């Protein structure tokens, strides 16, 4: 039995418009990023229009990963902040490479972490009482304290 060889490459014409959608997306992103790199700050809105769904997925995934629950308004704000940050580094982006939000996903994740700040769960009172009971009484000799550690 002969195995058929499948060639990879662009889809044949009429095979669906996924390739057209990808081409349109890449063209819109490249245009917005080029305008941003040239100093047109208004192009951030064009980038936001095409990038927001993908950037939002990255933001929400990172929020889930670190168990950060944010209201929809805060997520939308982080998405806009991420798009603005993508615009700030637009001159470094290569249009032939990955899409900007893939290329700079660590920056986007960093925004989520800056939003979260430093967080920790509060210890309960029972834990506080147990810790207090385990503490030794006052020690006058500093060497005893060091030896106890």
mmCIF file with all atom_site columns, C-alpha atoms in Angstrom:
data_model
loop_
_atom_site.group_PDB
_atom_site.id
_atom_site.type_symbol
_atom_site.label_atom_id
_atom_site.label_alt_id
_atom_site.label_comp_id
_atom_site.label_asym_id
_atom_site.label_entity_id
_atom_site.label_seq_id
_atom_site.pdbx_PDB_ins_code
_atom_site.Cartn_x
_atom_site.Cartn_y
_atom_site.Cartn_z
_atom_site.occupancy
_atom_site.B_iso_or_equiv
_atom_site.pdbx_formal_charge
_atom_site.auth_seq_id
_atom_site.auth_comp_id
_atom_site.auth_asym_id
_atom_site.auth_atom_id
_atom_site.pdbx_PDB_model_num
ATOM 1   C CA . UNK A 1 1   ? 0.000   0.000  0.000  1.00 0.00 ? 1   UNK A CA 1
ATOM 2   C CA . UNK A 1 2   ? 1.471   3.319  -1.075 1.00 0.00 ? 2   UNK A CA 1
ATOM 3   C CA . UNK A 1 3   ? 1.274   6.202  1.374  1.00 0.00 ? 3   UNK A CA 1
ATOM 4   C CA . UNK A 1 4   ? 0.184   9.474  -0.137 1.00 0.00 ? 4   UNK A CA 1
ATOM 5   C CA . UNK A 1 5   ? 2.422   12.408 0.456  1.00 0.00 ? 5   UNK A CA 1
ATOM 6   C CA . UNK A 1 6   ? 0.675   15.515 1.693  1.00 0.00 ? 6   UNK A CA 1
ATOM 7   C CA . UNK A 1 7   ? 2.285   18.766 0.678  1.00 0.00 ? 7   UNK A CA 1
ATOM 8   C CA . UNK A 1 8   ? 2.163   21.606 3.133  1.00 0.00 ? 8   UNK A CA 1
ATOM 9   C CA . UNK A 1 9   ? 1.673   25.101 1.940  1.00 0.00 ? 9   UNK A CA 1
ATOM 10  C CA . UNK A 1 10  ? -1.039  27.617 1.297  1.00 0.00 ? 10  UNK A CA 1
ATOM 11  C CA . UNK A 1 11  ? -4.571  26.309 0.979  1.00 0.00 ? 11  UNK A CA 1
ATOM 12  C CA . UNK A 1 12  ? -5.893  26.026 -2.550 1.00 0.00 ? 12  UNK A CA 1
ATOM 13  C CA . UNK A 1 13  ? -8.153  28.793 -3.795 1.00 0.00 ? 13  UNK A CA 1
ATOM 14  C CA . UNK A 1 14  ? -11.724 28.300 -2.663 1.00 0.00 ? 14  UNK A CA 1
ATOM 15  C CA . UNK A 1 15  ? -10.697 26.003 0.219  1.00 0.00 ? 15  UNK A CA 1
ATOM 16  C CA . UNK A 1 16  ? -12.075 28.428 2.785  1.00 0.00 ? 16  UNK A CA 1
ATOM 17  C CA . UNK A 1 17  ? -11.275 31.922 3.811  1.00 0.00 ? 17  UNK A CA 1
ATOM 18  C CA . UNK A 1 18  ? -9.110  31.140 6.868  1.00 0.00 ? 18  UNK A CA 1
ATOM 19  C CA . UNK A 1 19  ? -6.022  32.155 4.917  1.00 0.00 ? 19  UNK A CA 1
ATOM 20  C CA . UNK A 1 20  ? -7.709  35.358 3.841  1.00 0.00 ? 20  UNK A CA 1
ATOM 21  C CA . UNK A 1 21  ? -8.673  36.120 7.442  1.00 0.00 ? 21  UNK A CA 1
ATOM 22  C CA . UNK A 1 22  ? -5.106  35.514 8.585  1.00 0.00 ? 22  UNK A CA 1
ATOM 23  C CA . UNK A 1 23  ? -3.752  37.703 5.780  1.00 0.00 ? 23  UNK A CA 1
ATOM 24  C CA . UNK A 1 24  ? -6.177  40.503 6.607  1.00 0.00 ? 24  UNK A CA 1
ATOM 25  C CA . UNK A 1 25  ? -5.308  40.271 10.305 1.00 0.00 ? 25  UNK A CA 1
ATOM 26  C CA . UNK A 1 26  ? -1.576  40.368 9.634  1.00 0.00 ? 26  UNK A CA 1
ATOM 27  C CA . UNK A 1 27  ? -1.980  43.294 7.218  1.00 0.00 ? 27  UNK A CA 1
ATOM 28  C CA . UNK A 1 28  ? -4.052  45.285 9.721  1.00 0.00 ? 28  UNK A CA 1
ATOM 29  C CA . UNK A 1 29  ? -1.603  44.558 12.539 1.00 0.00 ? 29  UNK A CA 1
ATOM 30  C CA . UNK A 1 30  ? 1.418   45.414 10.384 1.00 0.00 ? 30  UNK A CA 1
ATOM 31  C CA . UNK A 1 31  ? -0.195  48.697 9.328  1.00 0.00 ? 31  UNK A CA 1
ATOM 32  C CA . UNK A 1 32  ? -1.084  49.697 12.895 1.00 0.00 ? 32  UNK A CA 1
ATOM 33  C CA . UNK A 1 33  ? 2.338   48.721 14.247 1.00 0.00 ? 33  UNK A CA 1
ATOM 34  C CA . UNK A 1 34  ? 4.118   50.610 11.436 1.00 0.00 ? 34  UNK A CA 1
ATOM 35  C CA . UNK A 1 35  ? 2.046   53.719 12.178 1.00 0.00 ? 35  UNK A CA 1
ATOM 36  C CA . UNK A 1 36  ? 2.805   53.387 15.895 1.00 0.00 ? 36  UNK A CA 1
ATOM 37  C CA . UNK A 1 37  ? 6.522   52.950 15.175 1.00 0.00 ? 37  UNK A CA 1
ATOM 38  C CA . UNK A 1 38  ? 6.363   56.144 13.092 1.00 0.00 ? 38  UNK A CA 1
ATOM 39  C CA . UNK A 1 39  ? 4.897   58.023 16.063 1.00 0.00 ? 39  UNK A CA 1
ATOM 40  C CA . UNK A 1 40  ? 1.168   57.984 15.200 1.00 0.00 ? 40  UNK A CA 1
ATOM 41  C CA . UNK A 1 41  ? -0.252  57.408 18.694 1.00 0.00 ? 41  UNK A CA 1
ATOM 42  C CA . UNK A 1 42  ? -3.814  57.300 17.321 1.00 0.00 ? 42  UNK A CA 1
ATOM 43  C CA . UNK A 1 43  ? -2.955  53.977 15.640 1.00 0.00 ? 43  UNK A CA 1
ATOM 44  C CA . UNK A 1 44  ? -3.224  52.345 19.065 1.00 0.00 ? 44  UNK A CA 1
ATOM 45  C CA . UNK A 1 45  ? -6.997  52.235 18.504 1.00 0.00 ? 45  UNK A CA 1
ATOM 46  C CA . UNK A 1 46  ? -6.574  50.378 15.215 1.00 0.00 ? 46  UNK A CA 1
ATOM 47  C CA . UNK A 1 47  ? -4.259  47.908 16.948 1.00 0.00 ? 47  UNK A CA 1
ATOM 48  C CA . UNK A 1 48  ? -6.705  47.564 19.837 1.00 0.00 ? 48  UNK A CA 1
ATOM 49  C CA . UNK A 1 49  ? -9.502  46.739 17.420 1.00 0.00 ? 49  UNK A CA 1
ATOM 50  C CA . UNK A 1 50  ? -7.649  43.754 15.950 1.00 0.00 ? 50  UNK A CA 1
ATOM 51  C CA . UNK A 1 51  ? -5.605  42.674 18.981 1.00 0.00 ? 51  UNK A CA 1
ATOM 52  C CA . UNK A 1 52  ? -8.104  42.944 21.842 1.00 0.00 ? 52  UNK A CA 1
ATOM 53  C CA . UNK A 1 53  ? -9.595  39.420 21.656 1.00 0.00 ? 53  UNK A CA 1
ATOM 54  C CA . UNK A 1 54  ? -6.190  37.715 21.619 1.00 0.00 ? 54  UNK A CA 1
ATOM 55  C CA . UNK A 1 55  ? -4.686  40.011 24.241 1.00 0.00 ? 55  UNK A CA 1
ATOM 56  C CA . UNK A 1 56  ? -7.728  39.447 26.452 1.00 0.00 ? 56  UNK A CA 1
ATOM 57  C CA . UNK A 1 57  ? -7.184  35.681 26.237 1.00 0.00 ? 57  UNK A CA 1
ATOM 58  C CA . UNK A 1 58  ? -3.603  36.131 27.444 1.00 0.00 ? 58  UNK A CA 1
ATOM 59  C CA . UNK A 1 59  ? -4.709  38.428 30.276 1.00 0.00 ? 59  UNK A CA 1
ATOM 60  C CA . UNK A 1 60  ? -7.496  36.098 31.420 1.00 0.00 ? 60  UNK A CA 1
ATOM 61  C CA . UNK A 1 61  ? -5.250  33.026 31.223 1.00 0.00 ? 61  UNK A CA 1
ATOM 62  C CA . UNK A 1 62  ? -2.641  34.685 33.434 1.00 0.00 ? 62  UNK A CA 1
ATOM 63  C CA . UNK A 1 63  ? -5.326  35.844 35.877 1.00 0.00 ? 63  UNK A CA 1
ATOM 64  C CA . UNK A 1 64  ? -6.569  32.257 36.142 1.00 0.00 ? 64  UNK A CA 1
ATOM 65  C CA . UNK A 1 65  ? -3.032  30.955 36.559 1.00 0.00 ? 65  UNK A CA 1
ATOM 66  C CA . UNK A 1 66  ? -2.348  33.172 39.566 1.00 0.00 ? 66  UNK A CA 1
ATOM 67  C CA . UNK A 1 67  ? -5.933  32.954 40.855 1.00 0.00 ? 67  UNK A CA 1
ATOM 68  C CA . UNK A 1 68  ? -6.617  36.654 40.393 1.00 0.00 ? 68  UNK A CA 1
ATOM 69  C CA . UNK A 1 69  ? -10.256 37.527 39.983 1.00 0.00 ? 69  UNK A CA 1
ATOM 70  C CA . UNK A 1 70  ? -10.818 40.842 38.256 1.00 0.00 ? 70  UNK A CA 1
ATOM 71  C CA . UNK A 1 71  ? -14.038 42.522 37.195 1.00 0.00 ? 71  UNK A CA 1
ATOM 72  C CA . UNK A 1 72  ? -14.614 42.867 33.442 1.00 0.00 ? 72  UNK A CA 1
ATOM 73  C CA . UNK A 1 73  ? -13.778 46.589 33.563 1.00 0.00 ? 73  UNK A CA 1
ATOM 74  C CA . UNK A 1 74  ? -10.341 45.883 35.035 1.00 0.00 ? 74  UNK A CA 1
ATOM 75  C CA . UNK A 1 75  ? -9.658  43.197 32.421 1.00 0.00 ? 75  UNK A CA 1
ATOM 76  C CA . UNK A 1 76  ? -10.646 45.656 29.683 1.00 0.00 ? 76  UNK A CA 1
ATOM 77  C CA . UNK A 1 77  ? -8.288  48.223 31.216 1.00 0.00 ? 77  UNK A CA 1
ATOM 78  C CA . UNK A 1 78  ? -5.427  45.719 31.269 1.00 0.00 ? 78  UNK A CA 1
ATOM 79  C CA . UNK A 1 79  ? -6.100  44.836 27.630 1.00 0.00 ? 79  UNK A CA 1
ATOM 80  C CA . UNK A 1 80  ? -5.891  48.504 26.671 1.00 0.00 ? 80  UNK A CA 1
ATOM 81  C CA . UNK A 1 81  ? -2.711  48.921 28.750 1.00 0.00 ? 81  UNK A CA 1
ATOM 82  C CA . UNK A 1 82  ? -1.203  45.896 26.993 1.00 0.00 ? 82  UNK A CA 1
ATOM 83  C CA . UNK A 1 83  ? -2.058  47.269 23.555 1.00 0.00 ? 83  UNK A CA 1
ATOM 84  C CA . UNK A 1 84  ? -0.509  50.618 24.485 1.00 0.00 ? 84  UNK A CA 1
ATOM 85  C CA . UNK A 1 85  ? 2.615   48.777 25.632 1.00 0.00 ? 85  UNK A CA 1
ATOM 86  C CA . UNK A 1 86  ? 2.700   46.888 22.326 1.00 0.00 ? 86  UNK A CA 1
ATOM 87  C CA . UNK A 1 87  ? 2.576   50.274 20.623 1.00 0.00 ? 87  UNK A CA 1
ATOM 88  C CA . UNK A 1 88  ? 5.511   51.460 22.711 1.00 0.00 ? 88  UNK A CA 1
ATOM 89  C CA . UNK A 1 89  ? 7.681   48.628 21.379 1.00 0.00 ? 89  UNK A CA 1
ATOM 90  C CA . UNK A 1 90  ? 6.264   48.655 17.831 1.00 0.00 ? 90  UNK A CA 1
ATOM 91  C CA . UNK A 1 91  ? 9.571   49.682 16.268 1.00 0.00 ? 91  UNK A CA 1
ATOM 92  C CA . UNK A 1 92  ? 11.188  46.468 17.560 1.00 0.00 ? 92  UNK A CA 1
ATOM 93  C CA . UNK A 1 93  ? 8.507   44.150 16.191 1.00 0.00 ? 93  UNK A CA 1
ATOM 94  C CA . UNK A 1 94  ? 9.207   42.128 13.035 1.00 0.00 ? 94  UNK A CA 1
ATOM 95  C CA . UNK A 1 95  ? 6.134   41.905 10.767 1.00 0.00 ? 95  UNK A CA 1
ATOM 96  C CA . UNK A 1 96  ? 7.464   38.631 9.336  1.00 0.00 ? 96  UNK A CA 1
ATOM 97  C CA . UNK A 1 97  ? 7.559   37.031 12.795 1.00 0.00 ? 97  UNK A CA 1
ATOM 98  C CA . UNK A 1 98  ? 4.948   36.232 15.394 1.00 0.00 ? 98  UNK A CA 1
ATOM 99  C CA . UNK A 1 99  ? 2.006   38.526 16.005 1.00 0.00 ? 99  UNK A CA 1
ATOM 100 C CA . UNK A 1 100 ? 2.870   41.271 18.525 1.00 0.00 ? 100 UNK A CA 1
ATOM 101 C CA . UNK A 1 101 ? 0.851   39.828 21.413 1.00 0.00 ? 101 UNK A CA 1
ATOM 102 C CA . UNK A 1 102 ? 2.541   36.451 20.946 1.00 0.00 ? 102 UNK A CA 1
ATOM 103 C CA . UNK A 1 103 ? 5.967   38.040 20.564 1.00 0.00 ? 103 UNK A CA 1
ATOM 104 C CA . UNK A 1 104 ? 5.475   40.150 23.722 1.00 0.00 ? 104 UNK A CA 1
ATOM 105 C CA . UNK A 1 105 ? 3.327   37.776 25.790 1.00 0.00 ? 105 UNK A CA 1
ATOM 106 C CA . UNK A 1 106 ? 5.680   38.049 28.765 1.00 0.00 ? 106 UNK A CA 1
ATOM 107 C CA . UNK A 1 107 ? 5.153   41.815 28.850 1.00 0.00 ? 107 UNK A CA 1
ATOM 108 C CA . UNK A 1 108 ? 1.404   41.251 28.884 1.00 0.00 ? 108 UNK A CA 1
ATOM 109 C CA . UNK A 1 109 ? 1.735   38.720 31.695 1.00 0.00 ? 109 UNK A CA 1
ATOM 110 C CA . UNK A 1 110 ? 3.896   41.249 33.540 1.00 0.00 ? 110 UNK A CA 1
ATOM 111 C CA . UNK A 1 111 ? 1.075   43.793 33.357 1.00 0.00 ? 111 UNK A CA 1
ATOM 112 C CA . UNK A 1 112 ? -1.226  41.300 35.066 1.00 0.00 ? 112 UNK A CA 1
ATOM 113 C CA . UNK A 1 113 ? 1.330   40.776 37.814 1.00 0.00 ? 113 UNK A CA 1
ATOM 114 C CA . UNK A 1 114 ? 1.750   44.511 38.320 1.00 0.00 ? 114 UNK A CA 1
ATOM 115 C CA . UNK A 1 115 ? -2.031  44.785 38.636 1.00 0.00 ? 115 UNK A CA 1
ATOM 116 C CA . UNK A 1 116 ? -2.086  41.969 41.203 1.00 0.00 ? 116 UNK A CA 1
ATOM 117 C CA . UNK A 1 117 ? 0.711   43.496 43.230 1.00 0.00 ? 117 UNK A CA 1
ATOM 118 C CA . UNK A 1 118 ? 1.973   41.600 46.235 1.00 0.00 ? 118 UNK A CA 1
ATOM 119 C CA . UNK A 1 119 ? -0.710  39.404 47.646 1.00 0.00 ? 119 UNK A CA 1
ATOM 120 C CA . UNK A 1 120 ? -0.942  36.740 50.315 1.00 0.00 ? 120 UNK A CA 1
ATOM 121 C CA . UNK A 1 121 ? -3.631  34.944 52.243 1.00 0.00 ? 121 UNK A CA 1
ATOM 122 C CA . UNK A 1 122 ? -4.204  36.139 55.784 1.00 0.00 ? 122 UNK A CA 1
ATOM 123 C CA . UNK A 1 123 ? -3.317  33.676 58.502 1.00 0.00 ? 123 UNK A CA 1
ATOM 124 C CA . UNK A 1 124 ? -6.181  32.636 60.706 1.00 0.00 ? 124 UNK A CA 1
ATOM 125 C CA . UNK A 1 125 ? -6.296  33.272 64.463 1.00 0.00 ? 125 UNK A CA 1
ATOM 126 C CA . UNK A 1 126 ? -5.806  29.593 65.329 1.00 0.00 ? 126 UNK A CA 1
ATOM 127 C CA . UNK A 1 127 ? -2.485  29.615 63.498 1.00 0.00 ? 127 UNK A CA 1
ATOM 128 C CA . UNK A 1 128 ? -1.490  32.791 65.342 1.00 0.00 ? 128 UNK A CA 1
ATOM 129 C CA . UNK A 1 129 ? -2.312  31.196 68.726 1.00 0.00 ? 129 UNK A CA 1
ATOM 130 C CA . UNK A 1 130 ? -0.362  28.025 67.878 1.00 0.00 ? 130 UNK A CA 1
ATOM 131 C CA . UNK A 1 131 ? 2.660   30.048 66.796 1.00 0.00 ? 131 UNK A CA 1
ATOM 132 C CA . UNK A 1 132 ? 2.510   32.103 69.992 1.00 0.00 ? 132 UNK A CA 1
ATOM 133 C CA . UNK A 1 133 ? 2.413   28.956 72.132 1.00 0.00 ? 133 UNK A CA 1
ATOM 134 C CA . UNK A 1 134 ? 5.516   27.563 70.391 1.00 0.00 ? 134 UNK A CA 1
ATOM 135 C CA . UNK A 1 135 ? 7.613   30.674 70.965 1.00 0.00 ? 135 UNK A CA 1
ATOM 136 C CA . UNK A 1 136 ? 10.224  30.299 73.679 1.00 0.00 ? 136 UNK A CA 1
ATOM 137 C CA . UNK A 1 137 ? 10.228  32.650 76.611 1.00 0.00 ? 137 UNK A CA 1
ATOM 138 C CA . UNK A 1 138 ? 12.565  35.609 76.813 1.00 0.00 ? 138 UNK A CA 1
ATOM 139 C CA . UNK A 1 139 ? 16.224  34.741 76.383 1.00 0.00 ? 139 UNK A CA 1
ATOM 140 C CA . UNK A 1 140 ? 18.877  37.003 77.722 1.00 0.00 ? 140 UNK A CA 1
ATOM 141 C CA . UNK A 1 141 ? 21.918  35.507 76.009 1.00 0.00 ? 141 UNK A CA 1
ATOM 142 C CA . UNK A 1 142 ? 22.053  36.271 72.248 1.00 0.00 ? 142 UNK A CA 1
ATOM 143 C CA . UNK A 1 143 ? 24.171  33.145 71.678 1.00 0.00 ? 143 UNK A CA 1
ATOM 144 C CA . UNK A 1 144 ? 21.314  31.026 72.998 1.00 0.00 ? 144 UNK A CA 1
ATOM 145 C CA . UNK A 1 145 ? 19.023  32.596 70.435 1.00 0.00 ? 145 UNK A CA 1
ATOM 146 C CA . UNK A 1 146 ? 21.464  31.797 67.643 1.00 0.00 ? 146 UNK A CA 1
ATOM 147 C CA . UNK A 1 147 ? 21.943  28.236 68.916 1.00 0.00 ? 147 UNK A CA 1
ATOM 148 C CA . UNK A 1 148 ? 18.160  27.719 68.962 1.00 0.00 ? 148 UNK A CA 1
ATOM 149 C CA . UNK A 1 149 ? 17.967  28.575 65.257 1.00 0.00 ? 149 UNK A CA 1
#
